[in-house]
Coordinates of C-alpha atoms and ligand atoms in Angstrom, one line a residue:
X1 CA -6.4 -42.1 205.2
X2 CA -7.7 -45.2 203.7
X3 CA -9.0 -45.6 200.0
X4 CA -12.5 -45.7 199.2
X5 CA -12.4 -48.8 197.2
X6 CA -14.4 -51.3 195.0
X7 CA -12.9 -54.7 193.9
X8 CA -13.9 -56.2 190.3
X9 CA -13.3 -59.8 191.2
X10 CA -13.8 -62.8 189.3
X11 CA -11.7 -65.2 186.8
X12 CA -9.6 -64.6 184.2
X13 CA -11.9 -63.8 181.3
X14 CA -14.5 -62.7 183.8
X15 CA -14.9 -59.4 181.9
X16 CA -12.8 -57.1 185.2
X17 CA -10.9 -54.8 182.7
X18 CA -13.9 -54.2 180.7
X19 CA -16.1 -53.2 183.3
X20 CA -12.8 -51.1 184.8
X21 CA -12.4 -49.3 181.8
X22 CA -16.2 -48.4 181.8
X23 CA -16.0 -47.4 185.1
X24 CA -12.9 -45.8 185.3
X25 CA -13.9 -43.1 182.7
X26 CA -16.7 -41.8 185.2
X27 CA -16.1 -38.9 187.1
X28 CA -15.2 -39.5 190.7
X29 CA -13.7 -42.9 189.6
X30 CA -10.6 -44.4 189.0
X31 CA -9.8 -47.4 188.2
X32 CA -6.3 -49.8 188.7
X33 CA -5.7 -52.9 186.9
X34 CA -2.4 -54.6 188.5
X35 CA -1.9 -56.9 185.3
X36 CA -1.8 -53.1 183.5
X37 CA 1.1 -52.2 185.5
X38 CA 2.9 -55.4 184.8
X39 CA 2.3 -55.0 181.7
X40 CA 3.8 -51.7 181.4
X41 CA 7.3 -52.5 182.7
X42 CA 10.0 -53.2 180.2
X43 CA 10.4 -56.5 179.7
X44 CA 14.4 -56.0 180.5
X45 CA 14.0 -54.6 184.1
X46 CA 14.3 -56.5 187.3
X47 CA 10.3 -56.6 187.9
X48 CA 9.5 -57.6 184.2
X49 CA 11.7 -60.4 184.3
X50 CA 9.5 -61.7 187.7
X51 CA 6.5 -61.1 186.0
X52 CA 7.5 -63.1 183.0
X53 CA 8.9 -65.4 184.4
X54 CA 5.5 -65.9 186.4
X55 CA 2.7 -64.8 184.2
X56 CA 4.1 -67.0 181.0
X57 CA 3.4 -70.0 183.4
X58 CA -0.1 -69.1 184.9
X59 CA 1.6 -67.9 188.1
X60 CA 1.2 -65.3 190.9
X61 CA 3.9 -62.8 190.4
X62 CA 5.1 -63.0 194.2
X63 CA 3.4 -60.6 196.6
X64 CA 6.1 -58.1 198.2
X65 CA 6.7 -56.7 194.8
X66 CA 3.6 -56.7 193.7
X67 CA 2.2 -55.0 196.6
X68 CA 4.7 -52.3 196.1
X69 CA 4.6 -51.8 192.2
X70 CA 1.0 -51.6 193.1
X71 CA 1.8 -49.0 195.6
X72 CA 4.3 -47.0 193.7
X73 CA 1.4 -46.8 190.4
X74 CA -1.4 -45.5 193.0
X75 CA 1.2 -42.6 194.2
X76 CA 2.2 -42.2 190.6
X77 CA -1.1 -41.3 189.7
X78 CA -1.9 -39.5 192.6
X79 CA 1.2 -37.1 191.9
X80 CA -0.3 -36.6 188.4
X81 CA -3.6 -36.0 189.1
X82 CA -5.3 -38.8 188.1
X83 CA -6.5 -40.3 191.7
X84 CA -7.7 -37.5 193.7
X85 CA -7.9 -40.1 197.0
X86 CA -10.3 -37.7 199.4
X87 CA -12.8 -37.7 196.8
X88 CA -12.6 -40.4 194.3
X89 CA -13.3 -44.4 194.6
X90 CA -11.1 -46.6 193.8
X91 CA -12.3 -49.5 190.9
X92 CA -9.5 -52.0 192.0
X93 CA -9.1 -55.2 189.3
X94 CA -6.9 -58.2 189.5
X95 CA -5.6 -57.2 193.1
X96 CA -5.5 -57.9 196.0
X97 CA -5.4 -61.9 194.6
X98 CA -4.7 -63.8 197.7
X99 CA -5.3 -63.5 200.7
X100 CA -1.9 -62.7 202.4
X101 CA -2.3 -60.0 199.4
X102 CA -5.7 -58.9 201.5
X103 CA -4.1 -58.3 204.3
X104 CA -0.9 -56.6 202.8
X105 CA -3.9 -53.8 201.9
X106 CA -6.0 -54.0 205.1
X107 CA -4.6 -50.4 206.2
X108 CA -4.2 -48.9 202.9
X109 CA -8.3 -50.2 201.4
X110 CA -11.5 -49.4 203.1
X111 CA -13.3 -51.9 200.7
X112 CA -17.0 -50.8 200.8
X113 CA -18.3 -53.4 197.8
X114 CA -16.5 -56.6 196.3
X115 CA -18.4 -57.1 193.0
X116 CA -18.1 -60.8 192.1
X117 CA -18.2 -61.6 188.2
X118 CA -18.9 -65.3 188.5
X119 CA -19.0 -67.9 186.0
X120 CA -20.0 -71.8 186.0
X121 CA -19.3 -72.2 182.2
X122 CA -15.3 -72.5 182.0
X123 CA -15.2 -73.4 178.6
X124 CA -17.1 -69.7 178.0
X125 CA -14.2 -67.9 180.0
X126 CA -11.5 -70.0 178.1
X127 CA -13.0 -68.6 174.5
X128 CA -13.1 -65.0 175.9
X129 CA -9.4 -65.6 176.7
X130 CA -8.4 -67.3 173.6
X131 CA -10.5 -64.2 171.7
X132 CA -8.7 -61.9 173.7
X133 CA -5.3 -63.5 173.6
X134 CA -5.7 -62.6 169.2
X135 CA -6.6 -59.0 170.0
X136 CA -4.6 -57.9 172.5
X137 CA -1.5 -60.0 171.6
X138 CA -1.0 -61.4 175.0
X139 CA 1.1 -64.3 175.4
X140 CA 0.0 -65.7 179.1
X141 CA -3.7 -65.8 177.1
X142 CA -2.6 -68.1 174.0
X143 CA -1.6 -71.1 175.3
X144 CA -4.1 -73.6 176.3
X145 CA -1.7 -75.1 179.3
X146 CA -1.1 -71.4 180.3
X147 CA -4.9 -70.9 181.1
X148 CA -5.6 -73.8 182.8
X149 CA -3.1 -73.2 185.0
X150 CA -4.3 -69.7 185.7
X151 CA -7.6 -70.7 186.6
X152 CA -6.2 -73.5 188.6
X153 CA -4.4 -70.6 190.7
X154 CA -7.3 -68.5 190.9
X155 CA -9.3 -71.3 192.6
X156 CA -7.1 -72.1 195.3
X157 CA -5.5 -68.5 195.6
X158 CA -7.8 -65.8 194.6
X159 CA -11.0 -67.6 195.4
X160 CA -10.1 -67.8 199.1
X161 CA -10.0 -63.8 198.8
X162 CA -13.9 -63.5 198.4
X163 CA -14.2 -65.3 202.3
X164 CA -11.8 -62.7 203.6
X165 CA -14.0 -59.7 202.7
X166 CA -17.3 -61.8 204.1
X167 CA -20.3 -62.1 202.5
X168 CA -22.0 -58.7 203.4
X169 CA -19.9 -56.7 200.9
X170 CA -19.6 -59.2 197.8
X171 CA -22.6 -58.7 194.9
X172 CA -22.6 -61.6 192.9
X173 CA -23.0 -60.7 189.4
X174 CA -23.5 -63.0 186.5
X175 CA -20.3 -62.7 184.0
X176 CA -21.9 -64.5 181.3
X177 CA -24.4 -61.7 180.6
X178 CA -23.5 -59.0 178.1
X179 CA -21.0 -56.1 179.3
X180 CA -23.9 -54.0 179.3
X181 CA -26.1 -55.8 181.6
X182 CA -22.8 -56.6 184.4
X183 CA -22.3 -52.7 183.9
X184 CA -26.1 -52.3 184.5
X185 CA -26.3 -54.8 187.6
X186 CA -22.2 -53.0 189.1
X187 CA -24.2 -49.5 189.0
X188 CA -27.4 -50.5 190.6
X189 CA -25.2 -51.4 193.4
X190 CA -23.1 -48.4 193.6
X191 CA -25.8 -45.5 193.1
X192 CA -27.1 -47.5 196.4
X193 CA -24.6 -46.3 198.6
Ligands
ADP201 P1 -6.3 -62.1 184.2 O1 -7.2 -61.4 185.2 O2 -6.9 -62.3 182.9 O3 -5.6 -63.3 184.8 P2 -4.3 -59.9 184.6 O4 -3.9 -58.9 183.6 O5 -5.0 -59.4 185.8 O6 -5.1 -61.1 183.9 O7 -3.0 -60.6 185.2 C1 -2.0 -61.2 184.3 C2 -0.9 -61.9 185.2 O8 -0.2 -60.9 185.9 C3 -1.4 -62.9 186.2 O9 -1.6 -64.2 185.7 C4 -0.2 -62.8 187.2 O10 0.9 -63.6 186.8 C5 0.2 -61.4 187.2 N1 -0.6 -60.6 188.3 C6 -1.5 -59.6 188.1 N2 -2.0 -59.2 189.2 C7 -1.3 -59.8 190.2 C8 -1.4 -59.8 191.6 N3 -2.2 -59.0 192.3 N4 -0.5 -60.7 192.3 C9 0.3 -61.5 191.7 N5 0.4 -61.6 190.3 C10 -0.4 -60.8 189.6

């Protein structure tokens, strides 16, 4: 059985975890952030060390393991009772973010919308991740360097992604509008189908 599943897709900054959250905390959905699982290894373990190693540059944590700690969250969750997979959809954010990533998932995603949070203002995304870095006391947002090199990787790596899926399933959304207005635009879309 595949996963009914939405992607939240767009830059760094784009506003994915805040529309995930939202959306996550409706019934029937769940949603997955794969930066939240690296996040939530210890820093000492095998895995943490990759993702340090990675993130702290701008990098793409390499795919095998991510496509398996990926994995091994979804069936977590699904052993607790978080995911019920036969009836819930699945609010993916921050994966899959290339496009041998895309095809790593082809069996396990039935992708029915790709909702694109796009942005032509890269100085606005920069502020939300300098804002965000202060808040949430993340390292990989703090450093100037650090962010252009991570939306240097999402235009040649991730971008590519958005071709993959084709242009019948991705909903371009405007990311510079207030949450509440991309929330308004992601729901119009979904109580369509
Ligand atoms: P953002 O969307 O703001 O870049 P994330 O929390 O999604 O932040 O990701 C933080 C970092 O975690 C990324 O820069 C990358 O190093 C790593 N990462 C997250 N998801 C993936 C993924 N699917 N593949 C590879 N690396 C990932």
């Amino acid at each position: 059985m595949k996963y009914k599943t939405v992607l939240l897709f767009g830059a760094p900054g784009a506003g994915k975890g805040t529309q995930g959250k939202i959306l996550g905390s409706v019934p029937n959905f769940f949603h997955c952030a794969c930066g939240d699982a690296f996040r939530s290894l210890t820093v000492t373990s095998p895995l943490g060390k990759v993702f340090i190693e990675h993130s702290s540059k701008g990098q793409l944590v390499p795919d095998e393991p991510t496509i398996e700690l990926w994995r091994q969250s979804i069936e977590g969750n699904t052993r607790a009772g978080r995911f019920h997979p036969e009836m819930d959809t699945l609010v993916l954010d921050g994966i899959p973010r290339n496009v041998h990533q895309a095809e790593m998932l082809q069996k396990t995603l039935d992708v029915r919308a790709v909702f694109y949070l796009h942005c032509r203002d890269m100085n606005k995304m920069i502020a939300r991740l300098q804002r965000r870095a202060l808040k949430e006391n993340r390292l990989d947002d703090a450093n100037l360097d650090v962010i252009r090199e991570r939306l240097k990787t999402y235009d040649l790596e991730t971008k590519p992604v958005l071709k993959f899926y084709g242009r019948k399933l991705v909903h371009n959304i405007d990311s510079t509008q207030a949450p509440v207005e991309v929330l308004s635009s992601i729901l119009r879309h979904l109580v369509k189908k």
